[in-house]
mmCIF file of C-alpha atoms and ligand atoms in Angstrom:
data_model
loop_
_atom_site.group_PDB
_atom_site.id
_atom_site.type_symbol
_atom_site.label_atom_id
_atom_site.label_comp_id
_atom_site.label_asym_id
_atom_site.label_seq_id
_atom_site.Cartn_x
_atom_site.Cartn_y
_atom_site.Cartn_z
ATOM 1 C CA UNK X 279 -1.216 -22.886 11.182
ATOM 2 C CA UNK X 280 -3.053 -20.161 12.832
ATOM 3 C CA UNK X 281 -3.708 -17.121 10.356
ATOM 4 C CA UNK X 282 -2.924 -13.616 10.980
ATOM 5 C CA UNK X 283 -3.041 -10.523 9.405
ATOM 6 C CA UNK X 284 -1.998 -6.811 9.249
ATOM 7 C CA UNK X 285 -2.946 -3.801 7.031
ATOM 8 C CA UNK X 286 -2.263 -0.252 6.805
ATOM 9 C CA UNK X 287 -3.637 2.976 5.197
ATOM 10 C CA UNK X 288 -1.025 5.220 5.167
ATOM 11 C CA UNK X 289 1.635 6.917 7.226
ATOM 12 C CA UNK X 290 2.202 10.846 7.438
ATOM 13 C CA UNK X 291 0.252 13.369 9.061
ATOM 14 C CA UNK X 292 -3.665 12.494 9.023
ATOM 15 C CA UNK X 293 -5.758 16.001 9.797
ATOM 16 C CA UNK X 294 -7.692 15.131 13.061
ATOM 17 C CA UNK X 295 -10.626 15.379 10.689
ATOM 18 C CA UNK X 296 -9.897 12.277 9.249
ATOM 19 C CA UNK X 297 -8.791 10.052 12.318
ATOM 20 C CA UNK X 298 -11.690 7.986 12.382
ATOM 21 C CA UNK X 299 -12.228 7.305 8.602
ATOM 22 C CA UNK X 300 -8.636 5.939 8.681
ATOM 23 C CA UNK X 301 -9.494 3.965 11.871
ATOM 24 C CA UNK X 302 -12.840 2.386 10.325
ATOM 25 C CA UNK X 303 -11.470 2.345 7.059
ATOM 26 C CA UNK X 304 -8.553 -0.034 8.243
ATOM 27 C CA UNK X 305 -11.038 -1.940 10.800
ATOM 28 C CA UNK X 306 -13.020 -3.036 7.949
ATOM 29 C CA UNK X 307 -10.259 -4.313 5.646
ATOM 30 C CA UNK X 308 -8.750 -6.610 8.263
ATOM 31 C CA UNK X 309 -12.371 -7.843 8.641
ATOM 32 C CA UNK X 310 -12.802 -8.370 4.906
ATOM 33 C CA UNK X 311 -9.263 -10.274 4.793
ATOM 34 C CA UNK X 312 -9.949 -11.904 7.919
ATOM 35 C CA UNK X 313 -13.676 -13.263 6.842
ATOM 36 C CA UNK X 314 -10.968 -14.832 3.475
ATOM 37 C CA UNK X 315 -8.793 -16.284 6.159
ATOM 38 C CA UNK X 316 -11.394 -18.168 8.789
ATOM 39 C CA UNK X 317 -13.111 -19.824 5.784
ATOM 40 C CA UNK X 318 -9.468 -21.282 4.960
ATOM 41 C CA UNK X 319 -8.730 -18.719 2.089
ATOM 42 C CA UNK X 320 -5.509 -18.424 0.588
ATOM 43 C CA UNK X 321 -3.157 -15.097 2.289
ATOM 44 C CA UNK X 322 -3.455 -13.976 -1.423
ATOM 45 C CA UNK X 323 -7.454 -13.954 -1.461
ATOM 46 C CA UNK X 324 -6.526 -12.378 2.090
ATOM 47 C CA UNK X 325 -4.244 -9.627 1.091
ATOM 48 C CA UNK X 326 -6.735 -8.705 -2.343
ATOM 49 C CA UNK X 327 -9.896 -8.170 -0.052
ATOM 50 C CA UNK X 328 -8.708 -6.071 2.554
ATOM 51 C CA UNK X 329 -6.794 -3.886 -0.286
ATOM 52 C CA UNK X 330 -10.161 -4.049 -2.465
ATOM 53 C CA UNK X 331 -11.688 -2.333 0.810
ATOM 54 C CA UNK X 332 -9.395 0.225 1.114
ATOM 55 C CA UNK X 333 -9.404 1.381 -2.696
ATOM 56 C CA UNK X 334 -13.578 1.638 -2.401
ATOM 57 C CA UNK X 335 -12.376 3.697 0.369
ATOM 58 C CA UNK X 336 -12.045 7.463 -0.921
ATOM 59 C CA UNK X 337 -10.278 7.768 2.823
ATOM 60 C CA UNK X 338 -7.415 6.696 1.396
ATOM 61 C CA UNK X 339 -4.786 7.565 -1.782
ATOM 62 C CA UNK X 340 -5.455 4.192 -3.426
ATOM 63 C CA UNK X 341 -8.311 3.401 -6.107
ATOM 64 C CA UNK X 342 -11.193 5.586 -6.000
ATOM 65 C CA UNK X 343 -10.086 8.751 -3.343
ATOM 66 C CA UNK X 344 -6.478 8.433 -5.405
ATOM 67 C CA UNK X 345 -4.065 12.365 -4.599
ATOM 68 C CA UNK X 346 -4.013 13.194 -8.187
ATOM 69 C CA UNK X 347 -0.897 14.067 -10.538
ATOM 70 C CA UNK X 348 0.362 17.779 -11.739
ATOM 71 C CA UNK X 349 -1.784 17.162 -14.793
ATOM 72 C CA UNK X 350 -4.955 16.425 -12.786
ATOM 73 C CA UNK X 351 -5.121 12.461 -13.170
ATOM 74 C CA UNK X 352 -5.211 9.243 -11.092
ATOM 75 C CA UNK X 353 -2.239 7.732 -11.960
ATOM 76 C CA UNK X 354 -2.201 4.048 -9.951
ATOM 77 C CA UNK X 355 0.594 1.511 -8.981
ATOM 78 C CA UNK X 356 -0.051 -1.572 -6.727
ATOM 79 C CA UNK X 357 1.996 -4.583 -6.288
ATOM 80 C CA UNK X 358 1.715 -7.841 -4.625
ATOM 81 C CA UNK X 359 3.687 -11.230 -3.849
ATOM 82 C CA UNK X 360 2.967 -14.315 -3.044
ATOM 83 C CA UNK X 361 5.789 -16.078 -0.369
ATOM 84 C CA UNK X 362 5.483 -20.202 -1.711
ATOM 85 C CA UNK X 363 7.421 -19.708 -5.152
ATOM 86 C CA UNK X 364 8.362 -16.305 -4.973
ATOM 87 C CA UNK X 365 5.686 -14.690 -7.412
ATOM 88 C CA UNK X 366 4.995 -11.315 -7.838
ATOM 89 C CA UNK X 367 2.769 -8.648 -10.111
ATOM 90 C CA UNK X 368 2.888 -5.327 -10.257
ATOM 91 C CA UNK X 369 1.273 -2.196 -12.010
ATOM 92 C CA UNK X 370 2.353 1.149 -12.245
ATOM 93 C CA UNK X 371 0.978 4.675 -13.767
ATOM 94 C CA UNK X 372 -2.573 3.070 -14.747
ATOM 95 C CA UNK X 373 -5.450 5.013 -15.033
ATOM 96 C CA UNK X 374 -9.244 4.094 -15.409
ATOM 97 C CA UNK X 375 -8.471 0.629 -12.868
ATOM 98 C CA UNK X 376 -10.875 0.911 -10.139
ATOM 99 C CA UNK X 377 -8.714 -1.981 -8.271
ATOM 100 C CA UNK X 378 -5.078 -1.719 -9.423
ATOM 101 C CA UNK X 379 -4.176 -4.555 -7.040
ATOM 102 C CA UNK X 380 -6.612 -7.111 -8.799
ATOM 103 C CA UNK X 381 -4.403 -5.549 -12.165
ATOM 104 C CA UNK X 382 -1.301 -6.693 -10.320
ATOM 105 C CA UNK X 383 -2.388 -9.564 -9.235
ATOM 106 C CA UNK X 384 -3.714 -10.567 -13.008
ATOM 107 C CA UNK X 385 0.162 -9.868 -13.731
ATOM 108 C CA UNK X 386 1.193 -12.206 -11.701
ATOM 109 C CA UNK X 387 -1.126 -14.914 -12.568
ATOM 110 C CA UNK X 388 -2.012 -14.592 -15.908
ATOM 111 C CA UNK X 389 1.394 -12.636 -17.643
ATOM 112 C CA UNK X 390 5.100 -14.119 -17.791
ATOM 113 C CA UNK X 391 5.937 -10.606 -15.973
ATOM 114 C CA UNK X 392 6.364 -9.184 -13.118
ATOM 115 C CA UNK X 393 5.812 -5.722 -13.723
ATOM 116 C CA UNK X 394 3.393 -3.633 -16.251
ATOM 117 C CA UNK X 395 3.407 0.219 -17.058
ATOM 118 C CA UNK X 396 1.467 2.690 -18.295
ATOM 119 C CA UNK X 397 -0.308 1.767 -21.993
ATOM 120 C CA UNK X 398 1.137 -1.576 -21.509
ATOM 121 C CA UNK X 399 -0.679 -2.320 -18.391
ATOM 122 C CA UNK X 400 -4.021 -0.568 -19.806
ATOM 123 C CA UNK X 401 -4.028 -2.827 -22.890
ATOM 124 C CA UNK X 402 -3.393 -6.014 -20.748
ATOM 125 C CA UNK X 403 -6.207 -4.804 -18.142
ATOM 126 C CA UNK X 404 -8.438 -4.737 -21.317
ATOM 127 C CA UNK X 405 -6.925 -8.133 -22.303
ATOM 128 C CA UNK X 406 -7.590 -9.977 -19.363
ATOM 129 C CA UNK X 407 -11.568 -8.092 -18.874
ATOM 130 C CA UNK X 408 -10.753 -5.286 -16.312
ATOM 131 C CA UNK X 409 -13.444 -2.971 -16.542
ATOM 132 C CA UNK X 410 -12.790 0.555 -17.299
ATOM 133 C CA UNK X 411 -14.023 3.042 -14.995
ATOM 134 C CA UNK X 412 -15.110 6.846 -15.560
ATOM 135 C CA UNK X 413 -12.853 9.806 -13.968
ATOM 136 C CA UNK X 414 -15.462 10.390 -11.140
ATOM 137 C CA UNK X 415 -15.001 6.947 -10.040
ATOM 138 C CA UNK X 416 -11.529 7.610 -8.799
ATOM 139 C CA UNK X 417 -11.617 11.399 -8.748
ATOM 140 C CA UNK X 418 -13.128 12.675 -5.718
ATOM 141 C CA UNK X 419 -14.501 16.125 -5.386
ATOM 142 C CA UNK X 420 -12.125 16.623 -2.560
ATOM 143 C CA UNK X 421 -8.522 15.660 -5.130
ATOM 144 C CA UNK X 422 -10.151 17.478 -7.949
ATOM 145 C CA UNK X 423 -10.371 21.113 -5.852
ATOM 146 C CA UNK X 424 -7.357 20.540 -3.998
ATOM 147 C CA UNK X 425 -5.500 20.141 -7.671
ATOM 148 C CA UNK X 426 -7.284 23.305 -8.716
ATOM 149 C CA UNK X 427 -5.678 25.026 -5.532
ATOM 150 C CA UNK X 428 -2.288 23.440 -6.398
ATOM 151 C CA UNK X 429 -2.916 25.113 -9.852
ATOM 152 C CA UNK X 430 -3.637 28.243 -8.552
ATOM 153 C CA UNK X 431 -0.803 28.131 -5.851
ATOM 154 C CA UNK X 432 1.976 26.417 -7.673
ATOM 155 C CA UNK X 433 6.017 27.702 -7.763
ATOM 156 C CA UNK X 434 8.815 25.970 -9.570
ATOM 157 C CA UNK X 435 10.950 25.188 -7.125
ATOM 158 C CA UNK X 436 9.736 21.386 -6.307
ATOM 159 C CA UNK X 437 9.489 20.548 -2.549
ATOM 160 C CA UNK X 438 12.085 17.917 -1.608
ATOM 161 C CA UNK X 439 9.952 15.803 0.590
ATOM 162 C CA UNK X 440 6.214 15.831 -0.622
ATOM 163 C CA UNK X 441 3.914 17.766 2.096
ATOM 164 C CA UNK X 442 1.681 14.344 2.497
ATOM 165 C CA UNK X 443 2.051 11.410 1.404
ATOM 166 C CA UNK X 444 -0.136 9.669 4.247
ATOM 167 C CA UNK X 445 -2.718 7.360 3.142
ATOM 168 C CA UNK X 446 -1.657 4.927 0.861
ATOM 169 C CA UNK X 447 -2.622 1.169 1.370
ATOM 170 C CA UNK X 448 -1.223 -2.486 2.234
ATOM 171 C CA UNK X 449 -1.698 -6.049 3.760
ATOM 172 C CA UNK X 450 0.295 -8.390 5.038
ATOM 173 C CA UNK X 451 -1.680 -12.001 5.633
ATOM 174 C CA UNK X 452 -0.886 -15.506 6.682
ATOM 175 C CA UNK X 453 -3.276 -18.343 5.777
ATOM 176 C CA UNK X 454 -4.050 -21.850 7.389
ATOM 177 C CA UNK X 455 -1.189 -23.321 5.500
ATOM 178 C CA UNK X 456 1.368 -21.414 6.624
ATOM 179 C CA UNK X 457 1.832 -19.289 3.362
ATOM 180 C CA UNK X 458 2.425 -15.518 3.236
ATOM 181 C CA UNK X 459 1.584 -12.753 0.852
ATOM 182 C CA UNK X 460 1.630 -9.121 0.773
ATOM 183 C CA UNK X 461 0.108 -6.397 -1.113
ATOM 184 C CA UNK X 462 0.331 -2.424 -1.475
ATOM 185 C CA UNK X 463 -1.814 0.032 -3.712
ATOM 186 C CA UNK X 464 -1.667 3.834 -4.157
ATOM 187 C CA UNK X 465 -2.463 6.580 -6.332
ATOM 188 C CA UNK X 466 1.089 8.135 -5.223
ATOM 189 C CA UNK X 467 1.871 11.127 -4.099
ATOM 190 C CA UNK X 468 -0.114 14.767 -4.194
ATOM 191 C CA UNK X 469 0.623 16.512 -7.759
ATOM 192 C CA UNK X 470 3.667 14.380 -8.532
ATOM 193 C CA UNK X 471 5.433 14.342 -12.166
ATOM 194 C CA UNK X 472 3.122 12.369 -14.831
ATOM 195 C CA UNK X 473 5.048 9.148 -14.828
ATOM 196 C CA UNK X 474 6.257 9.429 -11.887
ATOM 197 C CA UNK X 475 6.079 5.911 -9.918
ATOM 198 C CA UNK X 476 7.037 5.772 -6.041
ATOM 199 C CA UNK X 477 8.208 2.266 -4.233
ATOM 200 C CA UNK X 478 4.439 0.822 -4.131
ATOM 201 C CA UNK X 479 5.038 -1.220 -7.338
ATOM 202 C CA UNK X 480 8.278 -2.236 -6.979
ATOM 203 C CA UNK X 481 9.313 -5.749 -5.473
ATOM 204 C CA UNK X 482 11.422 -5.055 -2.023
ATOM 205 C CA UNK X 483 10.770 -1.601 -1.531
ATOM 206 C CA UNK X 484 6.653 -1.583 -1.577
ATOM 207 C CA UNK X 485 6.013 -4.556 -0.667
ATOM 208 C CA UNK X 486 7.934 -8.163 -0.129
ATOM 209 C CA UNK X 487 7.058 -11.868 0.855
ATOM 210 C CA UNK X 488 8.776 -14.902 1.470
ATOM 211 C CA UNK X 489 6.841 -17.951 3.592
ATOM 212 C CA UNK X 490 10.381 -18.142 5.512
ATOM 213 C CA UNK X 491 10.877 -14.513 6.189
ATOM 214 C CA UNK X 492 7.901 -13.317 6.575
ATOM 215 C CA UNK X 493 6.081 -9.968 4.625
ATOM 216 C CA UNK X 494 5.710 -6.826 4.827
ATOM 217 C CA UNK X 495 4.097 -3.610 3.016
ATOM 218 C CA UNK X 496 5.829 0.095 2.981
ATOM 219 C CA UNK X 497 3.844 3.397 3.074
ATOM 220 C CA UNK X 498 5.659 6.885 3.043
ATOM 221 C CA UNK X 499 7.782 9.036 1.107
ATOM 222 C CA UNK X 500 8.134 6.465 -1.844
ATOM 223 C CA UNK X 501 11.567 7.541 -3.297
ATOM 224 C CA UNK X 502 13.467 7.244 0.074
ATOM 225 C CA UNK X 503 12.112 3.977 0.917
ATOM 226 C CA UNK X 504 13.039 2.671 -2.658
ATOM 227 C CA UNK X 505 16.633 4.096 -2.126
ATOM 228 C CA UNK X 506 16.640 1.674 1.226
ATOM 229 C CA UNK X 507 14.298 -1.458 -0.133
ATOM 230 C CA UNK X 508 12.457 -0.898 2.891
ATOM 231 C CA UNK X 509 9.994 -3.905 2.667
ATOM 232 C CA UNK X 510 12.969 -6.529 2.011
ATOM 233 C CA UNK X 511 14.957 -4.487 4.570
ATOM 234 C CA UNK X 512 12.293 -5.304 7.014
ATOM 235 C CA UNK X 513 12.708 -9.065 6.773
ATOM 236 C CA UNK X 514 16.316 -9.065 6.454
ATOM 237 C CA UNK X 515 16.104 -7.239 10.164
ATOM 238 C CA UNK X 516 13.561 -9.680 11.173
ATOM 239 C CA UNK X 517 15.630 -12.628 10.377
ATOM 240 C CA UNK X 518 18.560 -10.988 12.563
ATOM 241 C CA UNK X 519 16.556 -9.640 15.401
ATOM 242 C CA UNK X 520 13.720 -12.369 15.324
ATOM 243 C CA UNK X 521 11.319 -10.005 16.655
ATOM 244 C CA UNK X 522 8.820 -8.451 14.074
ATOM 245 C CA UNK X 523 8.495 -5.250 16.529
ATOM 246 C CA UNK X 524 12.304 -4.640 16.832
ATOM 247 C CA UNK X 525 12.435 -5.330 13.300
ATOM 248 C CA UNK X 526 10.009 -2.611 11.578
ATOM 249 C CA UNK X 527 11.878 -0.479 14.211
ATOM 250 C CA UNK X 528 15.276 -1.453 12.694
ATOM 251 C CA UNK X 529 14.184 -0.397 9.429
ATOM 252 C CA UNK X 530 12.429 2.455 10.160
ATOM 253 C CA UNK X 531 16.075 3.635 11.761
ATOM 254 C CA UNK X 532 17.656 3.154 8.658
ATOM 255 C CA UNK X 533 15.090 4.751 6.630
ATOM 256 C CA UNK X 534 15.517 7.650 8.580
ATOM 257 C CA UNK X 535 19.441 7.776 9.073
ATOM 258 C CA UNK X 536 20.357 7.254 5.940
ATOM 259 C CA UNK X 537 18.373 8.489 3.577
ATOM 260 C CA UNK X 538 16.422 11.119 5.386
ATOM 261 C CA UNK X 539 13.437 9.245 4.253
ATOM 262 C CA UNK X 540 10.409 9.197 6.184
ATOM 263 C CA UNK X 541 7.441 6.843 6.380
ATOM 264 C CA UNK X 542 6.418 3.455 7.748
ATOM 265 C CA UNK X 543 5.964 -0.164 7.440
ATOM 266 C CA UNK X 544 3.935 -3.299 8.706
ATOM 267 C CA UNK X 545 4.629 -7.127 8.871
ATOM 268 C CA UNK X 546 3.961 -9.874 9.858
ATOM 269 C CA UNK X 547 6.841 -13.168 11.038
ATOM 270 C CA UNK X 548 6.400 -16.502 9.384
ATOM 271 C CA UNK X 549 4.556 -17.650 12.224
ATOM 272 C CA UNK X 550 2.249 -14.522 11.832
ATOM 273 C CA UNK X 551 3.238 -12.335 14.672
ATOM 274 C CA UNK X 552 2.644 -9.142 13.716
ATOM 275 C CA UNK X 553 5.272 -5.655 13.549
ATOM 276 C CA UNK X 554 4.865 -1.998 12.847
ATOM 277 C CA UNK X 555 6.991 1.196 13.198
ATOM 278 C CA UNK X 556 6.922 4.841 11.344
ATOM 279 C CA UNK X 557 8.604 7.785 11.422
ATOM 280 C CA UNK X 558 5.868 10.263 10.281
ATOM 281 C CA UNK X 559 3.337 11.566 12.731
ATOM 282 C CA UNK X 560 0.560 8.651 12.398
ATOM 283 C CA UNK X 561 0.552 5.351 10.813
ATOM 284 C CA UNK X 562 -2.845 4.583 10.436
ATOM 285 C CA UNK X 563 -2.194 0.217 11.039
ATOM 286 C CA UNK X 564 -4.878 -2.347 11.895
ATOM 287 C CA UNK X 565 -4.485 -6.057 12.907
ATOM 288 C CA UNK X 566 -5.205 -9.187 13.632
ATOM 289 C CA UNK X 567 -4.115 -12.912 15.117
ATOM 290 C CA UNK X 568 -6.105 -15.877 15.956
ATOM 291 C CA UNK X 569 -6.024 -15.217 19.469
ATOM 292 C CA UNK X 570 -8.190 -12.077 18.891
ATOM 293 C CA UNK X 571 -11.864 -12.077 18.660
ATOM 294 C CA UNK X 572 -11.594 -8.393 16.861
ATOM 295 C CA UNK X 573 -9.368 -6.424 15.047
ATOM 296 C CA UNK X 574 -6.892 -4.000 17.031
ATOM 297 C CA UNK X 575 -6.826 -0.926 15.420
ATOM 298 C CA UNK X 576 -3.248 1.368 16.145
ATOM 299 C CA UNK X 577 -3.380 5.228 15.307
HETATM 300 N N1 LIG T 72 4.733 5.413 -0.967
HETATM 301 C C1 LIG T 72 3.775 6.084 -1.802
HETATM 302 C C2 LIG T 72 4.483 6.696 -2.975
HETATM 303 O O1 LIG T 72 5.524 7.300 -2.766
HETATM 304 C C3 LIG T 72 3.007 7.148 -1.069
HETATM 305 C C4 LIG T 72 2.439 6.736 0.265
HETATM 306 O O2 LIG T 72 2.786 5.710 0.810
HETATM 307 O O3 LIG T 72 1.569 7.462 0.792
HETATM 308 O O4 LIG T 72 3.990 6.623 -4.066
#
């Protein structure tokens, strides 16, 4: 089989400002995954470094860089799947993780579940060795003042669709064997509830993968994409349309029309070809397929 893969890091509307650190940012975790995949690494291994990449990344809302809650912290979900037996981990609302999707992936491996919370998740992080990280290392200077202007700023009346959510982060990969797996991380959405927890962690909506569907990874306004499963959605249109493109673009539709929802999604066919649509201004969306010699970078 002849791997492929796809990531993205985010989808909203990315200042002009930071064009290029998306760009690079999703450039270099395609090569990270990609480096996993020539050396016949498993999608998982795949999906983990280019996601590892992107949470180093303080680009993007995932790991270290994460948009911070209405009390001020990083509160972290990832998820991932792997497409041979159907396993899955997930995280949600932990803090002090540097790489939430290494948690997830521990869940998956290492727990009988398939999804850990808040305390829960902190105590089996410190179970299984996680390291605990300081605030700085996932509070950037840039979250921390923009929280003390949401402080400053703030009214009651809660905005129906958040301003931003834009630069979360997933992976979609396919290794030699033919098996798929998907990933998505993010610290959520800018000043949301404490305990709030978006579509990232949960199976179908943030993320999905089956080695006869194919996978995909969501990014957007997380409570309209959970209301429409978007990354299960995406296969289910793939299997009826067979065309990965047409597919993200079926969901997409649906996200939009019937739940107002915005946001976007990659993925990749069982064969590894890849897909991507959004409704939001940019998607930033990276790729590549073993007839490439580089990664294509789309935004
Ligand atoms: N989907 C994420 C969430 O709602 C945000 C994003 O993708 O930027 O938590």
């Amino acid at each position: 089989m002849q791997p492929s893969i796809i990531v993205h890091g985010g989808a909203g509307d990315i200042p002009p400002g930071l064009l290029e650190a998306h760009r690079e940012g999703t450039r270099r975790a395609v090569e990270a995954g990609w480096a996993v995949l020539a050396s016949s690494g498993s999608a998982l291994d795949a999906v983990e470094a280019a996601i590892v990449v992107m949470e180093d990344d303080e680009t993007f809302d995932a790991g270290r860089g994460s948009f911070l809650n209405a009390d001020g912290q990083a509160e972290l979900d990832a998820g991932c799947m792997e497409g041979t037996q159907l396993l899955v981990g997930a995280v949600a609302s932990v803090q002090f993780i540097q790489n939430p999707i290494r948690l997830a992936r521990a869940v998956m491996e290492k727990s009988e579940h398939v999804l850990l919370v808040a305390h829960g998740a902190q105590r089996f992080a410190q179970k299984m060795g996680f390291p605990i990280c300081d605030f700085t290392d996932l509070v950037v200077p840039r979250e921390f003042e923009r929280w003390q202007r949401f402080l400053r700023e703030r009214t009651h009346a809660a905005p129906q669709v958040p301003a931003d959510p834009a630069d979360t982060v997933g992976c979609v990969a396919l290794d030699q064997t033919g098996h798929i797996a998907a990933g998505t991380s993010t610290g959520g959405t800018r000043n949301k509830v404490p305990g709030r927890v978006g579509d990232v962690p949960l199976v179908g909506c943030g993320f999905f993968a089956d080695d006869e569907l194919g996978g995909a990874s969501s990014t957007g306004w997380g409570e309209s994409i959970a209301r429409v499963t978007l990354a299960r959605l995406a296969l289910y249109h793939l299997q009826e349309l067979g065309d990965p493109q047409a597919a993200a673009q079926a969901a997409i539709r649906v996200l939009r029309d019937k739940v107002n929802g915005s946001g976007g999604i990659i993925l990749l066919s069982p064969a590894g070809r890849p897909g991507w649509d959004h409704n939001t201004q940019h998607m930033a969306c990276a790729y590549r397929t073993a007839r490439m010699d580089a990664p294509e970078v789309r935004l």
